[in-house]
PDB file of C-alpha atoms in Angstrom:
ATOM      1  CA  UNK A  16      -2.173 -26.112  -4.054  1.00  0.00           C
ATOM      2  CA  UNK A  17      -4.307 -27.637  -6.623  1.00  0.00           C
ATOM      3  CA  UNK A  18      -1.782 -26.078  -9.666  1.00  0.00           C
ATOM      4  CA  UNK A  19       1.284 -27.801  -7.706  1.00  0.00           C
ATOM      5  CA  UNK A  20      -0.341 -30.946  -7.354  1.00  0.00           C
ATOM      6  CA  UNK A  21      -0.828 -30.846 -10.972  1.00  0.00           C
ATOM      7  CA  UNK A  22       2.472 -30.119 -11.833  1.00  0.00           C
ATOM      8  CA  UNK A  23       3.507 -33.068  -9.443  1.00  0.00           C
ATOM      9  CA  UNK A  24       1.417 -35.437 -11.354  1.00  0.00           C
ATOM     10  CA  UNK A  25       2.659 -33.985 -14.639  1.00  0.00           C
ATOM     11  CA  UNK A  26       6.323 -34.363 -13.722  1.00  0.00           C
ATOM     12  CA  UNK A  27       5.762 -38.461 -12.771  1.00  0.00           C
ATOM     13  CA  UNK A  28       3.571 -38.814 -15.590  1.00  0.00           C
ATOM     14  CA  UNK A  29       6.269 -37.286 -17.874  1.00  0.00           C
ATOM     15  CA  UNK A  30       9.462 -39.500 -16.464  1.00  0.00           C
ATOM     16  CA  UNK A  31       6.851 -42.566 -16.335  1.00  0.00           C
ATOM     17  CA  UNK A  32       6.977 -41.470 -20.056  1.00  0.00           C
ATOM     18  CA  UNK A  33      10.248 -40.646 -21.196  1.00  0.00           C
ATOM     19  CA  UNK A  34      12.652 -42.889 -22.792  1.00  0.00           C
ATOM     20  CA  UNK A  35      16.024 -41.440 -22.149  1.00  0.00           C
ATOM     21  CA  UNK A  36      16.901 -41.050 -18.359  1.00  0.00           C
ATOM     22  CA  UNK A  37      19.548 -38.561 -19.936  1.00  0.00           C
ATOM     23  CA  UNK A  38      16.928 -35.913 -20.827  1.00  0.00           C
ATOM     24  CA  UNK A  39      15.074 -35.825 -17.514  1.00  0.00           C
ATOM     25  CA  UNK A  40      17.433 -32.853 -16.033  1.00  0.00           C
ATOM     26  CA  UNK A  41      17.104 -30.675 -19.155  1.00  0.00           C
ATOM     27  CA  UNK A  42      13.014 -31.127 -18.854  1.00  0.00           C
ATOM     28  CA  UNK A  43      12.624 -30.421 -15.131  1.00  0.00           C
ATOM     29  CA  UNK A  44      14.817 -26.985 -16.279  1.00  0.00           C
ATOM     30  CA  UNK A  45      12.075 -26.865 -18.308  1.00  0.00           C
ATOM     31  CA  UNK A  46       9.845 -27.071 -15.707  1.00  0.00           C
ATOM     32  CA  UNK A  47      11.046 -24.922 -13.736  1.00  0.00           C
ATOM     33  CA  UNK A  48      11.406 -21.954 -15.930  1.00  0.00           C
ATOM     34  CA  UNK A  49       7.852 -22.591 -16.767  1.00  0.00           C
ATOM     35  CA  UNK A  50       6.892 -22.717 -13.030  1.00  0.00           C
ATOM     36  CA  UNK A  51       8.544 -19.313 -12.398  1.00  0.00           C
ATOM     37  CA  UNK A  52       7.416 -17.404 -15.202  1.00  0.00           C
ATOM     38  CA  UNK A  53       4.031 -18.473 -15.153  1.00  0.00           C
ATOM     39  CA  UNK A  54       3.075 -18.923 -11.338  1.00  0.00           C
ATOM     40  CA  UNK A  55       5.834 -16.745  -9.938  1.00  0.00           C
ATOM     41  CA  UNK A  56       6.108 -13.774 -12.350  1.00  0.00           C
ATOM     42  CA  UNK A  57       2.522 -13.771 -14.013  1.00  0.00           C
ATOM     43  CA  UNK A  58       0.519 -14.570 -10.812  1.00  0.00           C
ATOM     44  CA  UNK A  59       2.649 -13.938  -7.847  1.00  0.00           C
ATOM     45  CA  UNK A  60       4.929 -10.979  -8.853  1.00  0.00           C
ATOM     46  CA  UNK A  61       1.933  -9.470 -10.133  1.00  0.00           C
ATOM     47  CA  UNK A  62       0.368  -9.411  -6.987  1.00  0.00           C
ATOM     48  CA  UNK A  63       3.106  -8.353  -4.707  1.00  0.00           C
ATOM     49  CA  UNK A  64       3.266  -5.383  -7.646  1.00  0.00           C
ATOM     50  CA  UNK A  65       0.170  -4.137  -6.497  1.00  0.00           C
ATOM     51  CA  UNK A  66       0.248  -4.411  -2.934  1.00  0.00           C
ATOM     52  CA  UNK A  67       3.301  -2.506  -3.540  1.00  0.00           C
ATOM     53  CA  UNK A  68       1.755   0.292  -5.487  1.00  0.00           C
ATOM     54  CA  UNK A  69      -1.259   0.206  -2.690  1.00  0.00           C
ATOM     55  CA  UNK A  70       1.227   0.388  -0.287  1.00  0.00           C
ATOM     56  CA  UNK A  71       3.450   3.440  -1.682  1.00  0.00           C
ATOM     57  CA  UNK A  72      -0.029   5.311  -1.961  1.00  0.00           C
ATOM     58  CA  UNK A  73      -0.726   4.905   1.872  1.00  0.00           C
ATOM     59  CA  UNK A  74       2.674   6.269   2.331  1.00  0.00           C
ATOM     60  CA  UNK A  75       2.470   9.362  -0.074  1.00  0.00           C
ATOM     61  CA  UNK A  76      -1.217  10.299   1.791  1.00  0.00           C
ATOM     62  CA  UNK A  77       0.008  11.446   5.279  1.00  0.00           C
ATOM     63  CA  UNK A  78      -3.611  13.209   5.384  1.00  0.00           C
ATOM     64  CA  UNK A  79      -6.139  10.516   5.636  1.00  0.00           C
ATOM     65  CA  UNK A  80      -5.477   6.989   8.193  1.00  0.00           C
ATOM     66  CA  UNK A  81      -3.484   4.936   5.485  1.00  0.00           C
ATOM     67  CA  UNK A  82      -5.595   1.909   4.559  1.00  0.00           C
ATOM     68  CA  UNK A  83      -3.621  -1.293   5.392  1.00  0.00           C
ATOM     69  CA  UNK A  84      -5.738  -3.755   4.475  1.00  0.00           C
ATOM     70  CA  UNK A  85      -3.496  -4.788   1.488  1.00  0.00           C
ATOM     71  CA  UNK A  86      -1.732  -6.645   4.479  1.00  0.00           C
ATOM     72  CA  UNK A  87      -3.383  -9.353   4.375  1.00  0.00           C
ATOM     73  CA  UNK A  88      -3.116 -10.081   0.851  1.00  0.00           C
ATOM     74  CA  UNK A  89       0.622 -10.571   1.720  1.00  0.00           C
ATOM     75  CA  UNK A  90      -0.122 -13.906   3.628  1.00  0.00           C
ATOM     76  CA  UNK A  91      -1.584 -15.634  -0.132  1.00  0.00           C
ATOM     77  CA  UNK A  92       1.553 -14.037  -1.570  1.00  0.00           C
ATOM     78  CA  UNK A  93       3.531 -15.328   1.032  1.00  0.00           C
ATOM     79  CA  UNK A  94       2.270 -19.212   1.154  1.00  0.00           C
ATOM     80  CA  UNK A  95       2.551 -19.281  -2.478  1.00  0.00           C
ATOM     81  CA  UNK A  96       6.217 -18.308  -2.375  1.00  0.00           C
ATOM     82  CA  UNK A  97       6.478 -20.996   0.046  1.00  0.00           C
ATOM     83  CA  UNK A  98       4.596 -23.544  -1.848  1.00  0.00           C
ATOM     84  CA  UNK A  99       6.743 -22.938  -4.910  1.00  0.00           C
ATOM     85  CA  UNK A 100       9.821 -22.940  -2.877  1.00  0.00           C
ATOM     86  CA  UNK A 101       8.685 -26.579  -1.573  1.00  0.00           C
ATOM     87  CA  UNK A 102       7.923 -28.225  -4.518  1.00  0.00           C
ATOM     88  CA  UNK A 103      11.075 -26.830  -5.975  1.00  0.00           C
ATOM     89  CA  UNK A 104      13.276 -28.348  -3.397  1.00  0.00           C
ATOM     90  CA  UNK A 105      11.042 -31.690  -3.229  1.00  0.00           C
ATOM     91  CA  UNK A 106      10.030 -32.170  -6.274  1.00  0.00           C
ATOM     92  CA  UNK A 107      12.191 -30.797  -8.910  1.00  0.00           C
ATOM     93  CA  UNK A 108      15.639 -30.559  -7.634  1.00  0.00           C
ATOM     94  CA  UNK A 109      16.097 -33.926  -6.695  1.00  0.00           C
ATOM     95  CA  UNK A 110      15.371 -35.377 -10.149  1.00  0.00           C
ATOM     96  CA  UNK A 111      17.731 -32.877 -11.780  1.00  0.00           C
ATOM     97  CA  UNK A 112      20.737 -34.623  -9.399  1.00  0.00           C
ATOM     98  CA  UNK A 113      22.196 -36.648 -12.140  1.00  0.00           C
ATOM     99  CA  UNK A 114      23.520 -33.018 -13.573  1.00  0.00           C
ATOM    100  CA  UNK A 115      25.365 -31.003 -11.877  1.00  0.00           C
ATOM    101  CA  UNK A 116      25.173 -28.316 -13.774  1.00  0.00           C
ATOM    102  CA  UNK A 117      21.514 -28.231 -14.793  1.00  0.00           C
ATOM    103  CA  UNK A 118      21.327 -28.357 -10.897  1.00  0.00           C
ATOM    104  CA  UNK A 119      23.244 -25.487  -9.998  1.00  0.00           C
ATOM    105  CA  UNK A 120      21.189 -23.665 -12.903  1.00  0.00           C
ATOM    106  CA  UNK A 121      18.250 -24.701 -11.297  1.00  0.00           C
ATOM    107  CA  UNK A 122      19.555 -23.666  -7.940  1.00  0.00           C
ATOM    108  CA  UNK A 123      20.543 -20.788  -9.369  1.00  0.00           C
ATOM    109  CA  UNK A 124      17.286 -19.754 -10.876  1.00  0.00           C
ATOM    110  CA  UNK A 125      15.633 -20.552  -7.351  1.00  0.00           C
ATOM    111  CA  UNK A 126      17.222 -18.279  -5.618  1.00  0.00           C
ATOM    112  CA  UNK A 127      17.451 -15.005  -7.891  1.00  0.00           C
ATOM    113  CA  UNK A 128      13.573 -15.773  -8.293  1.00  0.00           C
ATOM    114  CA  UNK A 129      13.307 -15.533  -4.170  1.00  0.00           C
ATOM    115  CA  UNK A 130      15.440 -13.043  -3.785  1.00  0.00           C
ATOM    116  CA  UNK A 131      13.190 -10.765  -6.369  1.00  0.00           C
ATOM    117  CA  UNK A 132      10.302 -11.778  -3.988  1.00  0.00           C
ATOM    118  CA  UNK A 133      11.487 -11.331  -0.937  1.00  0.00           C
ATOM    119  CA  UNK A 134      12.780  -7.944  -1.807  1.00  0.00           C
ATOM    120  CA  UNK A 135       8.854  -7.061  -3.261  1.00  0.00           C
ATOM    121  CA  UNK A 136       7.822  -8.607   0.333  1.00  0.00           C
ATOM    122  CA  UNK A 137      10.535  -6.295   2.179  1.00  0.00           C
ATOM    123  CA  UNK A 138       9.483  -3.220   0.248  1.00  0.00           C
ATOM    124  CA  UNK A 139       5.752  -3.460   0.850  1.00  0.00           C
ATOM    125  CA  UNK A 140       6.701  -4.129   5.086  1.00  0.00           C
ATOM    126  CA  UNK A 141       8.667  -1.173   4.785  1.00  0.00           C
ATOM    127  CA  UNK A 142       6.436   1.179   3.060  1.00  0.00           C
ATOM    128  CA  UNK A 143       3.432   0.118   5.478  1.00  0.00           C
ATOM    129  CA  UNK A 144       5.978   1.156   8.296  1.00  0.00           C
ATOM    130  CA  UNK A 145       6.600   4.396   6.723  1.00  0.00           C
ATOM    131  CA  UNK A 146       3.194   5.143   6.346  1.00  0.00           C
ATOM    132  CA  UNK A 147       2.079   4.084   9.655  1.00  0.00           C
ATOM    133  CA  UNK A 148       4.747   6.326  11.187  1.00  0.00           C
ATOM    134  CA  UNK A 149       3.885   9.149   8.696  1.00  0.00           C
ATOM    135  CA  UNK A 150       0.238   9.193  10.438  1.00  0.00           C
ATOM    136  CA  UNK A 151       1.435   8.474  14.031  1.00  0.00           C
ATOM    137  CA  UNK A 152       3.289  11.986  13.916  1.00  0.00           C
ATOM    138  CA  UNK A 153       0.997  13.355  11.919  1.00  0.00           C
ATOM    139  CA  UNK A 154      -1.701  12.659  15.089  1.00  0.00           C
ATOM    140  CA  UNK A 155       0.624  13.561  17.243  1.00  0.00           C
ATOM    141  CA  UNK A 156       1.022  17.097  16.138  1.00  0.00           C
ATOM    142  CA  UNK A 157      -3.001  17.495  17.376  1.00  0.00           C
ATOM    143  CA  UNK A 158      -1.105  16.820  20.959  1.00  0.00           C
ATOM    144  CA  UNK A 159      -1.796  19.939  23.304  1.00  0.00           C
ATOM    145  CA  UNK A 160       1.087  20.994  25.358  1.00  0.00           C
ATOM    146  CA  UNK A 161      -1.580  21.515  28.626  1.00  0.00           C
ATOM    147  CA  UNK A 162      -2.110  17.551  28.717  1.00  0.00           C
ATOM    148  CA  UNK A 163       0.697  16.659  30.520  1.00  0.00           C
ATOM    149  CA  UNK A 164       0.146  19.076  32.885  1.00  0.00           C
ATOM    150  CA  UNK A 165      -0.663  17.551  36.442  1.00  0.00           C
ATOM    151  CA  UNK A 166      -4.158  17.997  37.461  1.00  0.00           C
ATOM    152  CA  UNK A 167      -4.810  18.820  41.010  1.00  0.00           C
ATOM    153  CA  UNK A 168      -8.200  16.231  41.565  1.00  0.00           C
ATOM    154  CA  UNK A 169      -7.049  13.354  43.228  1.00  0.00           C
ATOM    155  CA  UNK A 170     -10.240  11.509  42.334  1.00  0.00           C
ATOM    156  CA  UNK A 171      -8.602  11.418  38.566  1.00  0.00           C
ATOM    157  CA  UNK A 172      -8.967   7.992  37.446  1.00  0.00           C
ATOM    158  CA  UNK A 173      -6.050   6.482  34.988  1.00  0.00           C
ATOM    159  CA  UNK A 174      -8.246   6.094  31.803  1.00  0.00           C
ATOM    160  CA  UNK A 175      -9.039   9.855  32.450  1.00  0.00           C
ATOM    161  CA  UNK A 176      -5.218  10.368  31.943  1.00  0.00           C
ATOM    162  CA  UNK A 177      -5.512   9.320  28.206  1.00  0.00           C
ATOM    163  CA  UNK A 178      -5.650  12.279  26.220  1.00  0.00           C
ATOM    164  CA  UNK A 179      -7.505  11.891  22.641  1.00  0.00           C
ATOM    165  CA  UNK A 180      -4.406  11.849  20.582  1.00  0.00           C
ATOM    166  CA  UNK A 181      -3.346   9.176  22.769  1.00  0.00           C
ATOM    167  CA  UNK A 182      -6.622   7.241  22.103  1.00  0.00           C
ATOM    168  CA  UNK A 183      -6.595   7.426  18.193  1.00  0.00           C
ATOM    169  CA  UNK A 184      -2.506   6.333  18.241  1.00  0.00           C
ATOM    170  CA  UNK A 185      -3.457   3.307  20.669  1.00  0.00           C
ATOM    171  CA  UNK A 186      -6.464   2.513  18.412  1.00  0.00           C
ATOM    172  CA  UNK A 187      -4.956   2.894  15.213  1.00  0.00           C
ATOM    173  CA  UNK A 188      -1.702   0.732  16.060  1.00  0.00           C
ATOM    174  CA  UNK A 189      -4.204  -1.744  17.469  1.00  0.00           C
ATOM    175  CA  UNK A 190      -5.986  -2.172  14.458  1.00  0.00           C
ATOM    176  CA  UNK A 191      -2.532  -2.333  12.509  1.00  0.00           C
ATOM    177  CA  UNK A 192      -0.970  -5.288  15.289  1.00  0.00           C
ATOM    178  CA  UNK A 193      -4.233  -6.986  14.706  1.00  0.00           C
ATOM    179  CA  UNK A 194      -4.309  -7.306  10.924  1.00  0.00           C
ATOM    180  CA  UNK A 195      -0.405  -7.579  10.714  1.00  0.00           C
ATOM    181  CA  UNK A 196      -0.724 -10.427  13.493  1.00  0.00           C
ATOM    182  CA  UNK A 197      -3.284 -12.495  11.047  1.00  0.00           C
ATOM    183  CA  UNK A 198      -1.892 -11.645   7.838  1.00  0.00           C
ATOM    184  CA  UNK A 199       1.900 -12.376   8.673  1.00  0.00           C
ATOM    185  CA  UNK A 200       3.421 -15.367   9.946  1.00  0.00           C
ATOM    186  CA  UNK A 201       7.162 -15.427  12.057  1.00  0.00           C
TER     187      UNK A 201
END
């Protein structure tokens, strides 16, 4: 937040500076690819890079409970994005409206630079769903075929029912909702 509010203040000190109205278009491009590269390639894209790596190592190690805590590293990465996207849109694009075409470049720009990240965002969901399915069978396998056998005993109470492969799944998709739930928004 900080960064963005400097780059706001650096964009109205700039036009409260600049001569030509002509040039302010071609600077905010400018801007923006300086923006992207350093805060959205650099910072961001280096991030969701290793959350992805983390996140493909979960999925190769079916042995061991995959460790999802790179989850919540996703919701930084996330309001970033946002952030960026914001100030874009508020900030940036509206003073590049006297070109059309440094607009559309702009606009342009903005959205094969979301794209990239959304697709880094999709990839790292996806491979934390793989995994988490990956160790789901994998405790499912210690299932006994004698479990789901009725028991005679009609003093059998329900949480007697719950077999220990059931327990783990239940507890290990509980801890996953739970961190997912915090570290994900929508």
């Amino acid at each position: 937040k900080r960064m963005l509010k400097w780059l706001a203040e650096g964009v109205g000190r700039g036009l409260e500076l600049s001569t030509s109205g002509n040039d302010t278009p071609k600077e905010i491009r400018e801007l923006l690819q300086l923006l992207i590269s350093n805060m959205g390639e650099i910072y961001l894209e280096t991030a969701l890079d290793a959350a992805n790596e983390t996140a493909y190592a979960a999925e190769q190690n079916s042995k061991t409970e995959p460790d999802t805590s790179y989850i919540s590293d996703l919701r930084t990465a996330i309001s970033i994005l946002h952030l960026m996207l914001t100030t874009i849109k508020m900030l940036l694009l509206p003073l590049a409206s006297t070109n059309l075409t440094i607009r559309r470049d702009l606009e342009k720009r903005t959205s094969a630079f979301t794209d990239r990240m959304e697709s880094k965002i999709d990839s790292i969901l996806q491979r934390t769903i793989d995994a988490s399915l990956a160790w789901t069978a994998r405790l499912l396998t210690g299932q006994k075929k004698t479990d789901y056998r009725p028991r005679d005993d009609a003093n059998l109470q329900l949480d007697q029912l719950q077999t220990p492969t059931c327990q783990a799944i239940y507890a290990f998709l509980h801890r996953l909702q739970t961190r997912a739930a915090t570290s994900l928004s929508g």
